Amino acid sequence: MNVPVLPSGVRLHEDRVRNCIVLLGPERALLLDASGTAILNAVDGVRSMAEIAQELAQRFGAPLDAVRTDVEGFLKDLAARRLVDIV
Amino acid sequence: MSDIPAPIAMLAELTHRCPLSCPYCSNPLEMVRGAQEMPTEIWADVFAQAARLGVLQLHLSGGEPAARRDLPELVADARAAGLYVNLITSGIGLTAARLDALEAAGLDHVQLSLQGVRASTADRIGGYKGGFDRKMDLARLIADRGLALTINAVMHRTNLDDLPRMIEMARDLGARRIEIACVQFYGWALKNRAGLQPSRAQVDQAKAIVAAARADSNGRLVIDFVPPDYYADYPKSCMGGWGSTGLNIAPDGTVLPCHAAQTLEHLEFQNVQQTALADIWYRGAAFNAYRGNAWMPEPCQSCPRKALDHGGCRCQALALTGDAAATDPVCRKSPDRAKVDALLAEGETGTDADWVYRMSPV
Ligand code: SF4
Ligand code: SF4
């Protein structure tokens, strides 16, 4: 179904020292930029990657194809590092 | 605060007590006694200070952290401070009930060490009979709860040939990640170097096995591999640079730039029970001793790799050359590389019959 979900042991954290959102996992801490933050905030274990892309494209008034490429590339890269599961 | 970055990770050695006695233990030869360990409320304050300083990840370690009765409280305190909490454990001392308590306290991740792939070798290496079977039971309890698990496999001459089975076991036990750490030679491991050092052929084979396992696991198992640095051409980037990403707290509150730093006896290490953690990190003499590039000798000073490896490890430089500010002797460009090659040649003859086991402090 291509639904991304954060596995156990991985979570988002608000870093008040560096003023950004961080993705924390086993031995990993990824400081996220605005686009990474928007994508991961939309990951709720219910919506598919396509649905997330659609929502973000609408919200930011950006072309859907480009957003979909970004969303899938970002999440698949995290999935390869087991920081996201795609189920 | 100037150009000194905030630390990302903190290793808290809650205790040096441990039921196991691995001959490569990363604790210092001189361990902190139980009576000198910091109490719960001081640790809680240290966690809060660390979080304010910018630490994101907390590694609760030891010794065996489960030897602390207040472990669930410490986990809860660390989570309340806003830290990601990883438990580095041998598993001995953890039961189903204690795991439940840790989970309820908000534990994020467990890193379980395995000394080998079968009871006979593993228990001999850890010096603890029955340890292997208990670890297997515990791994199942962790998996049942859906807690994130990393298998931490410490490898050396005696067990490196079992690497394929070790990777298979990590998968079977439901780990999402395996950390294959070849013993690095500090403290106890340096004492036992000749009997622990794998051969070059073993290391080359291990690299090939890891490469193959990475290719076929397609995202199922994350494999982090630390090869022994004596066989490398360039040193490892120790701690990502002295005083730049992480710090270590000993059971009595001594704050160290890395777990082996107490061997640098010319430095004075401050204690978090007397001085604020931020002061120690930003202004402490020990943390500033090898920060940045200014301290570096040649050949590092004019080397383009200095931003990558920061001249290597200070503890290794001291242990092998007698000078903590020397280029890490593992480096091909170091005038002391011959010393490492001599150790490698000598290591071919060592055996595990000569191991000196560590002892738990009281
Ligand atoms: S003796 Fe073994 S299990 Fe205990 S702290 Fe040392 S390395 Fe870890
Ligand atoms: S000379 Fe120094 S900086 Fe260059 S590779 Fe060797 S250790 Fe690293």
PDB file of C-alpha atoms in Angstrom, chain B residues 1-260:
ATOM      1  CA  MET B   1      28.890  30.100  21.863  1.00  0.00           C
ATOM      2  CA  SER B   2      31.966  30.678  19.664  1.00  0.00           C
ATOM      3  CA  ASP B   3      32.622  28.001  17.058  1.00  0.00           C
ATOM      4  CA  ILE B   4      32.527  25.066  19.445  1.00  0.00           C
ATOM      5  CA  PRO B   5      29.624  22.834  18.414  1.00  0.00           C
ATOM      6  CA  ALA B   6      27.127  21.493  20.946  1.00  0.00           C
ATOM      7  CA  PRO B   7      27.528  17.779  21.713  1.00  0.00           C
ATOM      8  CA  ILE B   8      25.075  15.321  20.161  1.00  0.00           C
ATOM      9  CA  ALA B   9      25.662  12.166  22.183  1.00  0.00           C
ATOM     10  CA  MET B  10      26.509  11.343  25.764  1.00  0.00           C
ATOM     11  CA  LEU B  11      27.649   8.002  27.122  1.00  0.00           C
ATOM     12  CA  ALA B  12      26.739   7.591  30.771  1.00  0.00           C
ATOM     13  CA  GLU B  13      28.678   4.835  32.489  1.00  0.00           C
ATOM     14  CA  LEU B  14      26.204   4.336  35.314  1.00  0.00           C
ATOM     15  CA  THR B  15      28.407   1.772  37.037  1.00  0.00           C
ATOM     16  CA  HIS B  16      31.544  -0.201  36.386  1.00  0.00           C
ATOM     17  CA  ARG B  17      30.102  -3.243  38.143  1.00  0.00           C
ATOM     18  CA  CYS B  18      29.353  -6.139  35.801  1.00  0.00           C
ATOM     19  CA  PRO B  19      28.707  -9.873  36.186  1.00  0.00           C
ATOM     20  CA  LEU B  20      30.721 -10.541  33.016  1.00  0.00           C
ATOM     21  CA  SER B  21      34.478 -10.185  32.702  1.00  0.00           C
ATOM     22  CA  CYS B  22      35.230  -9.763  28.984  1.00  0.00           C
ATOM     23  CA  PRO B  23      38.973  -9.539  28.359  1.00  0.00           C
ATOM     24  CA  TYR B  24      38.423  -6.551  26.020  1.00  0.00           C
ATOM     25  CA  CYS B  25      36.156  -4.541  28.315  1.00  0.00           C
ATOM     26  CA  SER B  26      36.220  -0.820  27.497  1.00  0.00           C
ATOM     27  CA  ASN B  27      36.200   0.185  31.161  1.00  0.00           C
ATOM     28  CA  PRO B  28      39.465   1.614  32.463  1.00  0.00           C
ATOM     29  CA  LEU B  29      41.912  -0.702  34.202  1.00  0.00           C
ATOM     30  CA  GLU B  30      41.178   1.257  37.340  1.00  0.00           C
ATOM     31  CA  MET B  31      37.447   1.077  37.836  1.00  0.00           C
ATOM     32  CA  VAL B  32      35.121   3.165  39.961  1.00  0.00           C
ATOM     33  CA  ARG B  33      33.790   1.354  43.029  1.00  0.00           C
ATOM     34  CA  GLY B  34      30.084   0.982  43.723  1.00  0.00           C
ATOM     35  CA  ALA B  35      30.201   3.329  46.693  1.00  0.00           C
ATOM     36  CA  GLN B  36      31.510   6.171  44.498  1.00  0.00           C
ATOM     37  CA  GLU B  37      28.705   5.933  41.941  1.00  0.00           C
ATOM     38  CA  MET B  38      26.469   8.985  41.635  1.00  0.00           C
ATOM     39  CA  PRO B  39      22.957   8.632  43.066  1.00  0.00           C
ATOM     40  CA  THR B  40      19.768   8.820  41.005  1.00  0.00           C
ATOM     41  CA  GLU B  41      19.032  12.497  41.568  1.00  0.00           C
ATOM     42  CA  ILE B  42      22.482  13.673  40.487  1.00  0.00           C
ATOM     43  CA  TRP B  43      22.305  11.587  37.325  1.00  0.00           C
ATOM     44  CA  ALA B  44      18.861  13.081  36.657  1.00  0.00           C
ATOM     45  CA  ASP B  45      20.350  16.566  36.939  1.00  0.00           C
ATOM     46  CA  VAL B  46      23.223  15.611  34.633  1.00  0.00           C
ATOM     47  CA  PHE B  47      20.711  14.361  32.032  1.00  0.00           C
ATOM     48  CA  ALA B  48      18.814  17.657  32.242  1.00  0.00           C
ATOM     49  CA  GLN B  49      22.044  19.648  31.869  1.00  0.00           C
ATOM     50  CA  ALA B  50      23.060  17.504  28.895  1.00  0.00           C
ATOM     51  CA  ALA B  51      19.750  18.085  27.133  1.00  0.00           C
ATOM     52  CA  ARG B  52      20.041  21.849  27.640  1.00  0.00           C
ATOM     53  CA  LEU B  53      23.552  21.682  26.244  1.00  0.00           C
ATOM     54  CA  GLY B  54      22.245  20.094  23.028  1.00  0.00           C
ATOM     55  CA  VAL B  55      22.754  16.379  23.640  1.00  0.00           C
ATOM     56  CA  LEU B  56      20.129  14.384  21.708  1.00  0.00           C
ATOM     57  CA  GLN B  57      21.145  10.808  22.388  1.00  0.00           C
ATOM     58  CA  LEU B  58      21.931   9.244  25.717  1.00  0.00           C
ATOM     59  CA  HIS B  59      23.647   5.882  25.909  1.00  0.00           C
ATOM     60  CA  LEU B  60      23.186   4.226  29.273  1.00  0.00           C
ATOM     61  CA  SER B  61      26.142   1.965  29.677  1.00  0.00           C
ATOM     62  CA  GLY B  62      28.483   0.425  32.220  1.00  0.00           C
ATOM     63  CA  GLY B  63      29.774  -1.991  33.332  1.00  0.00           C
ATOM     64  CA  GLU B  64      26.343  -3.468  33.277  1.00  0.00           C
ATOM     65  CA  PRO B  65      23.748  -0.693  33.671  1.00  0.00           C
ATOM     66  CA  ALA B  66      21.183  -3.239  34.887  1.00  0.00           C
ATOM     67  CA  ALA B  67      23.347  -3.617  37.994  1.00  0.00           C
ATOM     68  CA  ARG B  68      21.777  -0.283  39.041  1.00  0.00           C
ATOM     69  CA  ARG B  69      18.486  -0.903  40.816  1.00  0.00           C
ATOM     70  CA  ASP B  70      17.277   2.570  39.852  1.00  0.00           C
ATOM     71  CA  LEU B  71      17.634   1.924  36.105  1.00  0.00           C
ATOM     72  CA  PRO B  72      13.928   2.451  35.252  1.00  0.00           C
ATOM     73  CA  GLU B  73      13.939   5.723  37.201  1.00  0.00           C
ATOM     74  CA  LEU B  74      17.047   6.875  35.365  1.00  0.00           C
ATOM     75  CA  VAL B  75      15.413   6.067  32.027  1.00  0.00           C
ATOM     76  CA  ALA B  76      12.303   8.024  33.011  1.00  0.00           C
ATOM     77  CA  ASP B  77      14.427  10.983  34.131  1.00  0.00           C
ATOM     78  CA  ALA B  78      16.356  10.977  30.858  1.00  0.00           C
ATOM     79  CA  ARG B  79      13.147  10.851  28.800  1.00  0.00           C
ATOM     80  CA  ALA B  80      11.683  13.675  30.869  1.00  0.00           C
ATOM     81  CA  ALA B  81      14.807  15.700  30.069  1.00  0.00           C
ATOM     82  CA  GLY B  82      14.050  15.159  26.364  1.00  0.00           C
ATOM     83  CA  LEU B  83      16.760  12.638  25.495  1.00  0.00           C
ATOM     84  CA  TYR B  84      16.638   9.604  23.225  1.00  0.00           C
ATOM     85  CA  VAL B  85      17.522   6.746  25.546  1.00  0.00           C
ATOM     86  CA  ASN B  86      19.573   3.784  24.400  1.00  0.00           C
ATOM     87  CA  LEU B  87      20.452   0.978  26.813  1.00  0.00           C
ATOM     88  CA  ILE B  88      23.774  -0.760  26.172  1.00  0.00           C
ATOM     89  CA  THR B  89      23.561  -4.032  28.049  1.00  0.00           C
ATOM     90  CA  SER B  90      24.947  -7.534  28.349  1.00  0.00           C
ATOM     91  CA  GLY B  91      21.391  -8.512  29.242  1.00  0.00           C
ATOM     92  CA  ILE B  92      22.416 -10.144  32.516  1.00  0.00           C
ATOM     93  CA  GLY B  93      20.211  -8.746  35.267  1.00  0.00           C
ATOM     94  CA  LEU B  94      17.289  -7.938  32.986  1.00  0.00           C
ATOM     95  CA  THR B  95      14.064  -9.898  33.470  1.00  0.00           C
ATOM     96  CA  ALA B  96      10.643  -9.695  31.864  1.00  0.00           C
ATOM     97  CA  ALA B  97       9.410  -7.531  34.749  1.00  0.00           C
ATOM     98  CA  ARG B  98      12.364  -5.167  34.529  1.00  0.00           C
ATOM     99  CA  LEU B  99      11.956  -4.882  30.759  1.00  0.00           C
ATOM    100  CA  ASP B 100       8.323  -3.931  31.318  1.00  0.00           C
ATOM    101  CA  ALA B 101       9.409  -1.252  33.762  1.00  0.00           C
ATOM    102  CA  LEU B 102      12.016   0.089  31.333  1.00  0.00           C
ATOM    103  CA  GLU B 103       9.523   0.143  28.505  1.00  0.00           C
ATOM    104  CA  ALA B 104       7.000   1.986  30.666  1.00  0.00           C
ATOM    105  CA  ALA B 105       9.749   4.472  31.580  1.00  0.00           C
ATOM    106  CA  GLY B 106      10.134   5.278  27.878  1.00  0.00           C
ATOM    107  CA  LEU B 107      13.238   3.358  26.839  1.00  0.00           C
ATOM    108  CA  ASP B 108      13.789   3.984  23.117  1.00  0.00           C
ATOM    109  CA  HIS B 109      16.214   1.269  22.116  1.00  0.00           C
ATOM    110  CA  VAL B 110      18.193  -1.691  23.438  1.00  0.00           C
ATOM    111  CA  GLN B 111      21.673  -2.622  22.338  1.00  0.00           C
ATOM    112  CA  LEU B 112      22.381  -6.185  23.423  1.00  0.00           C
ATOM    113  CA  SER B 113      25.949  -7.458  23.346  1.00  0.00           C
ATOM    114  CA  LEU B 114      26.731 -10.975  22.189  1.00  0.00           C
ATOM    115  CA  GLN B 115      30.146 -12.465  22.911  1.00  0.00           C
ATOM    116  CA  GLY B 116      29.750 -15.318  20.441  1.00  0.00           C
ATOM    117  CA  VAL B 117      27.287 -17.439  18.465  1.00  0.00           C
ATOM    118  CA  ARG B 118      27.233 -20.486  20.757  1.00  0.00           C
ATOM    119  CA  ALA B 119      27.264 -20.957  24.500  1.00  0.00           C
ATOM    120  CA  SER B 120      30.646 -22.670  24.668  1.00  0.00           C
ATOM    121  CA  THR B 121      32.645 -19.804  23.129  1.00  0.00           C
ATOM    122  CA  ALA B 122      30.449 -16.922  24.235  1.00  0.00           C
ATOM    123  CA  ASP B 123      30.472 -17.919  27.900  1.00  0.00           C
ATOM    124  CA  ARG B 124      34.214 -18.479  27.860  1.00  0.00           C
ATOM    125  CA  ILE B 125      34.805 -15.020  26.371  1.00  0.00           C
ATOM    126  CA  GLY B 126      32.428 -13.286  28.778  1.00  0.00           C
ATOM    127  CA  GLY B 127      33.658 -15.373  31.685  1.00  0.00           C
ATOM    128  CA  TYR B 128      30.056 -16.042  32.757  1.00  0.00           C
ATOM    129  CA  LYS B 129      28.487 -19.469  32.613  1.00  0.00           C
ATOM    130  CA  GLY B 130      24.905 -19.554  31.358  1.00  0.00           C
ATOM    131  CA  GLY B 131      25.201 -16.030  29.952  1.00  0.00           C
ATOM    132  CA  PHE B 132      24.562 -16.999  26.337  1.00  0.00           C
ATOM    133  CA  ASP B 133      21.267 -18.785  27.062  1.00  0.00           C
ATOM    134  CA  ARG B 134      20.025 -15.885  29.138  1.00  0.00           C
ATOM    135  CA  LYS B 135      20.834 -13.453  26.347  1.00  0.00           C
ATOM    136  CA  MET B 136      18.844 -15.575  23.892  1.00  0.00           C
ATOM    137  CA  ASP B 137      15.847 -15.551  26.262  1.00  0.00           C
ATOM    138  CA  LEU B 138      16.156 -11.833  26.743  1.00  0.00           C
ATOM    139  CA  ALA B 139      16.374 -11.128  23.003  1.00  0.00           C
ATOM    140  CA  ARG B 140      13.049 -12.957  22.631  1.00  0.00           C
ATOM    141  CA  LEU B 141      11.480 -10.900  25.413  1.00  0.00           C
ATOM    142  CA  ILE B 142      12.676  -7.722  23.700  1.00  0.00           C
ATOM    143  CA  ALA B 143      11.259  -8.833  20.352  1.00  0.00           C
ATOM    144  CA  ASP B 144       7.909  -9.795  21.982  1.00  0.00           C
ATOM    145  CA  ARG B 145       7.567  -6.251  23.268  1.00  0.00           C
ATOM    146  CA  GLY B 146       8.403  -4.734  19.889  1.00  0.00           C
ATOM    147  CA  LEU B 147      11.280  -2.786  21.441  1.00  0.00           C
ATOM    148  CA  ALA B 148      13.886  -1.657  18.914  1.00  0.00           C
ATOM    149  CA  LEU B 149      16.927  -3.925  19.156  1.00  0.00           C
ATOM    150  CA  THR B 150      20.521  -3.717  17.973  1.00  0.00           C
ATOM    151  CA  ILE B 151      22.840  -6.674  18.350  1.00  0.00           C
ATOM    152  CA  ASN B 152      26.282  -5.568  19.382  1.00  0.00           C
ATOM    153  CA  ALA B 153      28.812  -8.170  18.304  1.00  0.00           C
ATOM    154  CA  VAL B 154      32.310  -7.673  19.591  1.00  0.00           C
ATOM    155  CA  MET B 155      34.661  -9.590  17.321  1.00  0.00           C
ATOM    156  CA  HIS B 156      38.274 -10.685  17.631  1.00  0.00           C
ATOM    157  CA  ARG B 157      40.536 -13.572  16.666  1.00  0.00           C
ATOM    158  CA  THR B 158      38.529 -16.218  18.532  1.00  0.00           C
ATOM    159  CA  ASN B 159      35.083 -15.431  17.079  1.00  0.00           C
ATOM    160  CA  LEU B 160      35.622 -13.449  13.875  1.00  0.00           C
ATOM    161  CA  ASP B 161      35.253 -16.572  11.738  1.00  0.00           C
ATOM    162  CA  ASP B 162      31.698 -16.954  13.118  1.00  0.00           C
ATOM    163  CA  LEU B 163      30.626 -13.657  11.550  1.00  0.00           C
ATOM    164  CA  PRO B 164      28.163 -15.125   8.990  1.00  0.00           C
ATOM    165  CA  ARG B 165      26.306 -16.950  11.774  1.00  0.00           C
ATOM    166  CA  MET B 166      26.378 -13.815  13.931  1.00  0.00           C
ATOM    167  CA  ILE B 167      24.653 -11.790  11.202  1.00  0.00           C
ATOM    168  CA  GLU B 168      22.097 -14.579  10.718  1.00  0.00           C
ATOM    169  CA  MET B 169      21.433 -14.656  14.455  1.00  0.00           C
ATOM    170  CA  ALA B 170      20.843 -10.907  14.574  1.00  0.00           C
ATOM    171  CA  ARG B 171      18.188 -11.323  11.860  1.00  0.00           C
ATOM    172  CA  ASP B 172      16.597 -14.304  13.590  1.00  0.00           C
ATOM    173  CA  LEU B 173      16.443 -12.442  16.894  1.00  0.00           C
ATOM    174  CA  GLY B 174      14.489  -9.633  15.221  1.00  0.00           C
ATOM    175  CA  ALA B 175      17.194  -6.969  15.411  1.00  0.00           C
ATOM    176  CA  ARG B 176      16.895  -4.083  12.987  1.00  0.00           C
ATOM    177  CA  ARG B 177      20.558  -3.323  13.251  1.00  0.00           C
ATOM    178  CA  ILE B 178      23.828  -5.072  14.030  1.00  0.00           C
ATOM    179  CA  GLU B 179      26.954  -3.350  15.142  1.00  0.00           C
ATOM    180  CA  ILE B 180      29.973  -5.470  14.330  1.00  0.00           C
ATOM    181  CA  ALA B 181      32.752  -3.962  16.370  1.00  0.00           C
ATOM    182  CA  CYS B 182      36.186  -5.446  16.060  1.00  0.00           C
ATOM    183  CA  VAL B 183      38.017  -4.990  19.333  1.00  0.00           C
ATOM    184  CA  GLN B 184      40.005  -1.771  19.433  1.00  0.00           C
ATOM    185  CA  PHE B 185      43.040  -1.864  21.609  1.00  0.00           C
ATOM    186  CA  TYR B 186      42.644   0.259  24.738  1.00  0.00           C
ATOM    187  CA  GLY B 187      42.668  -0.611  28.411  1.00  0.00           C
ATOM    188  CA  TRP B 188      41.840  -4.284  28.938  1.00  0.00           C
ATOM    189  CA  ALA B 189      41.964  -5.038  25.238  1.00  0.00           C
ATOM    190  CA  LEU B 190      45.445  -3.535  24.948  1.00  0.00           C
ATOM    191  CA  LYS B 191      46.548  -5.738  27.833  1.00  0.00           C
ATOM    192  CA  ASN B 192      45.173  -8.741  25.935  1.00  0.00           C
ATOM    193  CA  ARG B 193      46.078  -7.537  22.468  1.00  0.00           C
ATOM    194  CA  ALA B 194      48.227 -10.461  21.391  1.00  0.00           C
ATOM    195  CA  GLY B 195      45.463 -12.951  22.178  1.00  0.00           C
ATOM    196  CA  LEU B 196      42.662 -10.894  20.618  1.00  0.00           C
ATOM    197  CA  GLN B 197      44.147  -9.523  17.438  1.00  0.00           C
ATOM    198  CA  PRO B 198      42.666 -11.128  14.316  1.00  0.00           C
ATOM    199  CA  SER B 199      44.876 -11.982  11.360  1.00  0.00           C
ATOM    200  CA  ARG B 200      44.823  -9.919   8.178  1.00  0.00           C
ATOM    201  CA  ALA B 201      43.201 -12.818   6.341  1.00  0.00           C
ATOM    202  CA  GLN B 202      40.398 -12.931   8.938  1.00  0.00           C
ATOM    203  CA  VAL B 203      39.808  -9.202   8.581  1.00  0.00           C
ATOM    204  CA  ASP B 204      39.766  -9.300   4.781  1.00  0.00           C
ATOM    205  CA  GLN B 205      37.253 -12.121   4.901  1.00  0.00           C
ATOM    206  CA  ALA B 206      35.103 -10.249   7.413  1.00  0.00           C
ATOM    207  CA  LYS B 207      35.007  -7.220   5.104  1.00  0.00           C
ATOM    208  CA  ALA B 208      33.841  -9.406   2.221  1.00  0.00           C
ATOM    209  CA  ILE B 209      31.160 -11.023   4.397  1.00  0.00           C
ATOM    210  CA  VAL B 210      29.859  -7.633   5.517  1.00  0.00           C
ATOM    211  CA  ALA B 211      29.759  -6.351   1.943  1.00  0.00           C
ATOM    212  CA  ALA B 212      27.781  -9.407   0.828  1.00  0.00           C
ATOM    213  CA  ALA B 213      25.382  -9.212   3.791  1.00  0.00           C
ATOM    214  CA  ARG B 214      24.728  -5.532   3.119  1.00  0.00           C
ATOM    215  CA  ALA B 215      23.968  -6.265  -0.515  1.00  0.00           C
ATOM    216  CA  ASP B 216      21.445  -8.998   0.276  1.00  0.00           C
ATOM    217  CA  SER B 217      19.706  -7.604   3.335  1.00  0.00           C
ATOM    218  CA  ASN B 218      18.073  -4.846   1.256  1.00  0.00           C
ATOM    219  CA  GLY B 219      17.205  -2.606   4.093  1.00  0.00           C
ATOM    220  CA  ARG B 220      16.188  -5.365   6.478  1.00  0.00           C
ATOM    221  CA  LEU B 221      19.253  -5.260   8.666  1.00  0.00           C
ATOM    222  CA  VAL B 222      21.418  -2.188   9.069  1.00  0.00           C
ATOM    223  CA  ILE B 223      25.025  -3.279   9.423  1.00  0.00           C
ATOM    224  CA  ASP B 224      27.541  -0.993  11.061  1.00  0.00           C
ATOM    225  CA  PHE B 225      31.023  -2.413  10.852  1.00  0.00           C
ATOM    226  CA  VAL B 226      34.119  -1.202  12.677  1.00  0.00           C
ATOM    227  CA  PRO B 227      37.197  -3.011  11.358  1.00  0.00           C
ATOM    228  CA  PRO B 228      40.300  -3.138  13.538  1.00  0.00           C
ATOM    229  CA  ASP B 229      42.232   0.004  12.791  1.00  0.00           C
ATOM    230  CA  TYR B 230      45.727  -1.522  12.976  1.00  0.00           C
ATOM    231  CA  TYR B 231      45.210  -2.945   9.472  1.00  0.00           C
ATOM    232  CA  ALA B 232      44.007   0.360   8.043  1.00  0.00           C
ATOM    233  CA  ASP B 233      46.119   2.914   6.170  1.00  0.00           C
ATOM    234  CA  TYR B 234      44.533   5.884   7.882  1.00  0.00           C
ATOM    235  CA  PRO B 235      43.262   6.256  11.435  1.00  0.00           C
ATOM    236  CA  LYS B 236      39.614   6.325  12.440  1.00  0.00           C
ATOM    237  CA  SER B 237      38.007   9.668  13.120  1.00  0.00           C
ATOM    238  CA  CYS B 238      37.986   9.172  16.866  1.00  0.00           C
ATOM    239  CA  MET B 239      34.787  10.559  18.463  1.00  0.00           C
ATOM    240  CA  GLY B 240      34.291  12.581  15.256  1.00  0.00           C
ATOM    241  CA  GLY B 241      36.986  14.894  16.615  1.00  0.00           C
ATOM    242  CA  TRP B 242      37.966  15.592  20.214  1.00  0.00           C
ATOM    243  CA  GLY B 243      35.294  17.608  22.040  1.00  0.00           C
ATOM    244  CA  SER B 244      33.129  18.043  18.955  1.00  0.00           C
ATOM    245  CA  THR B 245      30.244  15.563  19.025  1.00  0.00           C
ATOM    246  CA  GLY B 246      30.238  13.568  22.225  1.00  0.00           C
ATOM    247  CA  LEU B 247      31.206  13.165  25.841  1.00  0.00           C
ATOM    248  CA  ASN B 248      31.422  10.438  28.418  1.00  0.00           C
ATOM    249  CA  ILE B 249      30.513  10.460  32.106  1.00  0.00           C
ATOM    250  CA  ALA B 250      32.207   7.981  34.442  1.00  0.00           C
ATOM    251  CA  PRO B 251      30.182   6.462  37.317  1.00  0.00           C
ATOM    252  CA  ASP B 252      31.610   8.989  39.791  1.00  0.00           C
ATOM    253  CA  GLY B 253      30.798  11.997  37.590  1.00  0.00           C
ATOM    254  CA  THR B 254      34.177  12.501  35.925  1.00  0.00           C
ATOM    255  CA  VAL B 255      33.547  14.027  32.490  1.00  0.00           C
ATOM    256  CA  LEU B 256      35.709  12.655  29.673  1.00  0.00           C
ATOM    257  CA  PRO B 257      36.088  13.464  25.968  1.00  0.00           C
ATOM    258  CA  CYS B 258      36.081   9.698  25.263  1.00  0.00           C
ATOM    259  CA  HIS B 259      35.804   6.523  27.304  1.00  0.00           C
ATOM    260  CA  ALA B 260      39.556   5.838  27.223  1.00  0.00           C
TER     261      ALA B 260
END
